[in-house]
Amino acid sequence: MIQTRRSLALLLAGAVSLFLAACASVMGPKVITFSEADLAHALESHGPYQKRLLEVLDVRVNKPSVHVMPEVNRLSSDLELVTTERVSGKTYAGSISVDYALRYDEPSQSIRLTQVHVNRLQINNLPSPEKTGLNRLGALVAEQLLNDVAIYRFKPGDLKNAEGYGYKPGAVTVTSRGVEVTLSPIR
């Protein structure tokens, strides 16, 4: 009788373990989702971005908007642009439109912009960008100011909690709901 109870208890424990393992595999990976508004707020909170170019031009970009492009796993942003010539002190306002991918950087525990591409550059009161070579300047601005910018840093406590459950951030994917960071099992 005691042997039968032990066997039944072991069988029940084994069944529960198999059920939990099956549930874990059915539930799949955990995902953190950031909406377009979350991303715009993250970019805004880290800005404005400022950079001196070629020691003659100060450039500042701010007020980002963010749009998802799930079909190409990228985001796009429109930003205000202000440039100031250091010699003359003249300031020009405009806008820049870029698209970019995102990646998770494990050493800094952050989500970063990568593969930044300039789609449009407009600086008010100047001839068209094609005539003045401003498209190349726009590409330089985007590369210098936006490439590899961290738009979100995980809090150490967040990652410790995830690690406690056997997960860590992995793939970063753009979907119609926003940006999804997949928490992958630690191996």
mmCIF file of C-alpha atoms in Angstrom:
data_model
loop_
_atom_site.group_PDB
_atom_site.id
_atom_site.type_symbol
_atom_site.label_atom_id
_atom_site.label_comp_id
_atom_site.label_asym_id
_atom_site.label_seq_id
_atom_site.Cartn_x
_atom_site.Cartn_y
_atom_site.Cartn_z
ATOM 1 C CA MET A 1 0.000 0.000 0.000
ATOM 2 C CA ILE A 2 2.811 2.429 0.931
ATOM 3 C CA GLN A 3 4.708 1.356 -2.211
ATOM 4 C CA THR A 4 1.607 2.038 -4.306
ATOM 5 C CA ARG A 5 1.226 5.540 -2.804
ATOM 6 C CA ARG A 6 4.898 6.337 -3.504
ATOM 7 C CA SER A 7 4.573 5.081 -7.056
ATOM 8 C CA LEU A 8 1.397 7.118 -7.508
ATOM 9 C CA ALA A 9 3.075 10.231 -6.025
ATOM 10 C CA LEU A 10 6.107 9.801 -8.313
ATOM 11 C CA LEU A 11 3.838 9.250 -11.306
ATOM 12 C CA LEU A 12 1.809 12.350 -10.400
ATOM 13 C CA ALA A 13 4.982 14.440 -9.893
ATOM 14 C CA GLY A 14 6.302 13.219 -13.246
ATOM 15 C CA ALA A 15 3.015 14.082 -14.943
ATOM 16 C CA VAL A 16 3.013 17.588 -13.414
ATOM 17 C CA SER A 17 6.634 18.123 -14.556
ATOM 18 C CA LEU A 18 5.789 16.996 -18.090
ATOM 19 C CA PHE A 19 2.709 19.251 -18.102
ATOM 20 C CA LEU A 20 4.742 22.298 -16.972
ATOM 21 C CA ALA A 21 7.438 21.580 -19.546
ATOM 22 C CA ALA A 22 4.787 21.248 -22.258
ATOM 23 C CA CYS A 23 3.156 24.514 -21.143
ATOM 24 C CA ALA A 24 6.516 26.301 -21.244
ATOM 25 C CA SER A 25 7.169 25.110 -24.780
ATOM 26 C CA VAL A 26 3.614 25.938 -25.895
ATOM 27 C CA MET A 27 3.757 29.410 -24.361
ATOM 28 C CA GLY A 28 6.967 30.036 -26.273
ATOM 29 C CA PRO A 29 9.320 32.928 -25.733
ATOM 30 C CA LYS A 30 8.373 35.958 -23.660
ATOM 31 C CA VAL A 31 8.071 39.272 -25.495
ATOM 32 C CA ILE A 32 8.295 42.895 -24.338
ATOM 33 C CA THR A 33 6.451 45.303 -26.655
ATOM 34 C CA PHE A 34 7.194 49.020 -27.032
ATOM 35 C CA SER A 35 4.522 51.048 -28.873
ATOM 36 C CA GLU A 36 5.296 53.878 -31.300
ATOM 37 C CA ALA A 37 4.459 56.344 -28.512
ATOM 38 C CA ASP A 38 6.845 54.547 -26.104
ATOM 39 C CA LEU A 39 9.628 54.781 -28.693
ATOM 40 C CA ALA A 40 8.986 58.458 -29.481
ATOM 41 C CA HIS A 41 9.088 59.194 -25.742
ATOM 42 C CA ALA A 42 12.350 57.220 -25.389
ATOM 43 C CA LEU A 43 13.962 59.148 -28.263
ATOM 44 C CA GLU A 44 12.654 62.469 -26.937
ATOM 45 C CA SER A 45 13.961 61.801 -23.423
ATOM 46 C CA HIS A 46 17.485 61.225 -24.756
ATOM 47 C CA GLY A 47 17.500 64.286 -26.978
ATOM 48 C CA PRO A 48 18.153 66.734 -28.287
ATOM 49 C CA TYR A 49 21.122 65.238 -30.072
ATOM 50 C CA GLN A 50 23.919 67.712 -30.698
ATOM 51 C CA LYS A 51 27.116 67.337 -32.656
ATOM 52 C CA ARG A 52 29.799 69.594 -34.061
ATOM 53 C CA LEU A 53 30.651 68.714 -37.657
ATOM 54 C CA LEU A 54 33.943 69.559 -39.307
ATOM 55 C CA GLU A 55 34.527 72.132 -36.532
ATOM 56 C CA VAL A 56 32.439 74.669 -38.499
ATOM 57 C CA LEU A 57 28.847 73.541 -38.059
ATOM 58 C CA ASP A 58 26.859 72.797 -34.904
ATOM 59 C CA VAL A 59 23.897 70.512 -35.557
ATOM 60 C CA ARG A 60 20.996 69.700 -33.252
ATOM 61 C CA VAL A 61 18.091 67.332 -33.946
ATOM 62 C CA ASN A 62 15.024 67.004 -31.733
ATOM 63 C CA LYS A 63 11.261 66.381 -31.565
ATOM 64 C CA PRO A 64 11.230 62.912 -33.117
ATOM 65 C CA SER A 65 8.174 61.152 -34.410
ATOM 66 C CA VAL A 66 8.339 57.378 -34.798
ATOM 67 C CA HIS A 67 6.515 55.136 -37.292
ATOM 68 C CA VAL A 68 6.766 51.357 -37.577
ATOM 69 C CA MET A 69 7.666 49.724 -40.881
ATOM 70 C CA PRO A 70 7.023 46.042 -40.061
ATOM 71 C CA GLU A 71 7.284 44.910 -43.682
ATOM 72 C CA VAL A 72 11.039 45.740 -43.629
ATOM 73 C CA ASN A 73 11.701 45.367 -39.869
ATOM 74 C CA ARG A 74 12.599 49.052 -39.529
ATOM 75 C CA LEU A 75 11.335 52.288 -38.012
ATOM 76 C CA SER A 76 11.179 55.751 -39.523
ATOM 77 C CA SER A 77 11.455 59.109 -37.796
ATOM 78 C CA ASP A 78 10.993 62.729 -38.734
ATOM 79 C CA LEU A 79 13.082 65.140 -36.673
ATOM 80 C CA GLU A 80 13.515 68.880 -36.450
ATOM 81 C CA LEU A 81 16.978 70.033 -37.460
ATOM 82 C CA VAL A 82 18.788 73.209 -36.421
ATOM 83 C CA THR A 83 22.227 74.050 -37.813
ATOM 84 C CA THR A 84 24.442 76.930 -36.774
ATOM 85 C CA GLU A 85 27.498 78.101 -38.688
ATOM 86 C CA ARG A 86 30.220 78.713 -36.127
ATOM 87 C CA VAL A 87 31.986 81.395 -38.159
ATOM 88 C CA SER A 88 29.014 83.586 -39.101
ATOM 89 C CA GLY A 89 26.650 82.521 -36.305
ATOM 90 C CA LYS A 90 23.797 82.080 -38.820
ATOM 91 C CA THR A 91 21.191 79.531 -37.773
ATOM 92 C CA TYR A 92 19.067 77.495 -40.170
ATOM 93 C CA ALA A 93 16.059 75.368 -39.222
ATOM 94 C CA GLY A 94 14.725 72.407 -41.129
ATOM 95 C CA SER A 95 13.824 68.765 -40.870
ATOM 96 C CA ILE A 96 15.284 65.368 -41.591
ATOM 97 C CA SER A 97 13.514 62.071 -42.279
ATOM 98 C CA VAL A 98 15.379 58.831 -41.559
ATOM 99 C CA ASP A 99 14.686 55.132 -41.275
ATOM 100 C CA TYR A 100 16.676 52.651 -39.225
ATOM 101 C CA ALA A 101 16.814 49.208 -37.684
ATOM 102 C CA LEU A 102 17.210 48.364 -34.011
ATOM 103 C CA ARG A 103 19.482 45.943 -32.186
ATOM 104 C CA TYR A 104 19.987 44.786 -28.623
ATOM 105 C CA ASP A 105 23.457 45.525 -27.257
ATOM 106 C CA GLU A 106 24.201 43.091 -24.428
ATOM 107 C CA PRO A 107 27.262 44.870 -22.928
ATOM 108 C CA SER A 108 25.338 48.128 -22.424
ATOM 109 C CA GLN A 109 21.981 46.359 -21.873
ATOM 110 C CA SER A 110 20.327 48.743 -24.310
ATOM 111 C CA ILE A 111 18.340 48.895 -27.542
ATOM 112 C CA ARG A 112 20.267 50.888 -30.138
ATOM 113 C CA LEU A 113 19.642 52.411 -33.565
ATOM 114 C CA THR A 114 21.576 50.844 -36.417
ATOM 115 C CA GLN A 115 21.730 51.117 -40.234
ATOM 116 C CA VAL A 116 20.440 54.708 -40.233
ATOM 117 C CA HIS A 117 19.388 55.881 -43.724
ATOM 118 C CA VAL A 118 18.479 59.471 -44.715
ATOM 119 C CA ASN A 119 15.311 59.716 -46.815
ATOM 120 C CA ARG A 120 14.840 63.484 -46.925
ATOM 121 C CA LEU A 121 16.631 66.583 -45.718
ATOM 122 C CA GLN A 122 15.102 70.049 -45.831
ATOM 123 C CA ILE A 123 16.823 73.174 -44.538
ATOM 124 C CA ASN A 124 14.697 76.305 -44.757
ATOM 125 C CA ASN A 125 15.956 79.285 -46.795
ATOM 126 C CA LEU A 126 18.515 77.208 -48.717
ATOM 127 C CA PRO A 127 18.360 75.870 -52.271
ATOM 128 C CA SER A 128 17.231 72.281 -52.756
ATOM 129 C CA PRO A 129 19.480 69.611 -51.186
ATOM 130 C CA GLU A 130 20.288 68.102 -54.596
ATOM 131 C CA LYS A 131 21.858 71.372 -55.772
ATOM 132 C CA THR A 132 23.883 72.057 -52.633
ATOM 133 C CA GLY A 133 25.068 68.567 -51.720
ATOM 134 C CA LEU A 134 23.020 68.631 -48.520
ATOM 135 C CA ASN A 135 21.948 65.020 -49.018
ATOM 136 C CA ARG A 136 25.515 63.974 -48.273
ATOM 137 C CA LEU A 137 25.541 66.290 -45.257
ATOM 138 C CA GLY A 138 22.260 64.724 -44.162
ATOM 139 C CA ALA A 139 23.759 61.250 -44.367
ATOM 140 C CA LEU A 140 26.717 62.456 -42.303
ATOM 141 C CA VAL A 141 24.404 64.061 -39.735
ATOM 142 C CA ALA A 142 22.373 60.878 -39.417
ATOM 143 C CA GLU A 143 25.448 58.696 -39.117
ATOM 144 C CA GLN A 144 27.195 60.964 -36.631
ATOM 145 C CA LEU A 145 24.186 61.814 -34.497
ATOM 146 C CA LEU A 146 21.850 58.840 -34.662
ATOM 147 C CA ASN A 147 23.744 55.673 -35.553
ATOM 148 C CA ASP A 148 24.274 53.502 -32.450
ATOM 149 C CA VAL A 149 22.236 55.822 -30.188
ATOM 150 C CA ALA A 150 20.727 53.961 -27.247
ATOM 151 C CA ILE A 151 16.989 54.650 -27.186
ATOM 152 C CA TYR A 152 16.208 52.350 -24.265
ATOM 153 C CA ARG A 153 18.309 50.958 -21.428
ATOM 154 C CA PHE A 154 17.050 48.059 -19.375
ATOM 155 C CA LYS A 155 17.201 48.646 -15.646
ATOM 156 C CA PRO A 156 19.563 46.228 -13.888
ATOM 157 C CA GLY A 157 16.690 44.963 -11.751
ATOM 158 C CA ASP A 158 14.617 44.157 -14.846
ATOM 159 C CA LEU A 159 17.344 41.987 -16.301
ATOM 160 C CA LYS A 160 18.089 40.308 -12.979
ATOM 161 C CA ASN A 161 14.409 39.352 -12.717
ATOM 162 C CA ALA A 162 14.432 37.974 -16.265
ATOM 163 C CA GLU A 163 17.689 36.113 -15.614
ATOM 164 C CA GLY A 164 16.151 34.694 -12.431
ATOM 165 C CA TYR A 165 13.504 33.090 -14.629
ATOM 166 C CA GLY A 166 16.152 31.910 -17.111
ATOM 167 C CA TYR A 167 15.657 34.585 -19.804
ATOM 168 C CA LYS A 168 17.651 37.382 -21.413
ATOM 169 C CA PRO A 169 16.830 39.928 -24.168
ATOM 170 C CA GLY A 170 17.439 38.658 -27.691
ATOM 171 C CA ALA A 171 15.922 39.508 -31.054
ATOM 172 C CA VAL A 172 14.461 42.985 -31.668
ATOM 173 C CA THR A 173 11.643 42.925 -34.233
ATOM 174 C CA VAL A 174 9.436 45.688 -35.641
ATOM 175 C CA THR A 175 5.779 44.614 -35.863
ATOM 176 C CA SER A 176 2.493 46.419 -36.493
ATOM 177 C CA ARG A 177 2.100 46.688 -32.678
ATOM 178 C CA GLY A 178 5.494 48.360 -32.229
ATOM 179 C CA VAL A 179 8.916 46.976 -31.370
ATOM 180 C CA GLU A 180 9.074 43.547 -29.778
ATOM 181 C CA VAL A 181 12.086 42.378 -27.767
ATOM 182 C CA THR A 182 12.086 38.613 -27.421
ATOM 183 C CA LEU A 183 13.301 37.258 -24.107
ATOM 184 C CA SER A 184 15.202 34.103 -25.032
ATOM 185 C CA PRO A 185 16.109 31.262 -22.686
ATOM 186 C CA ILE A 186 19.612 31.520 -21.238
ATOM 187 C CA ARG A 187 21.688 28.555 -22.349
#
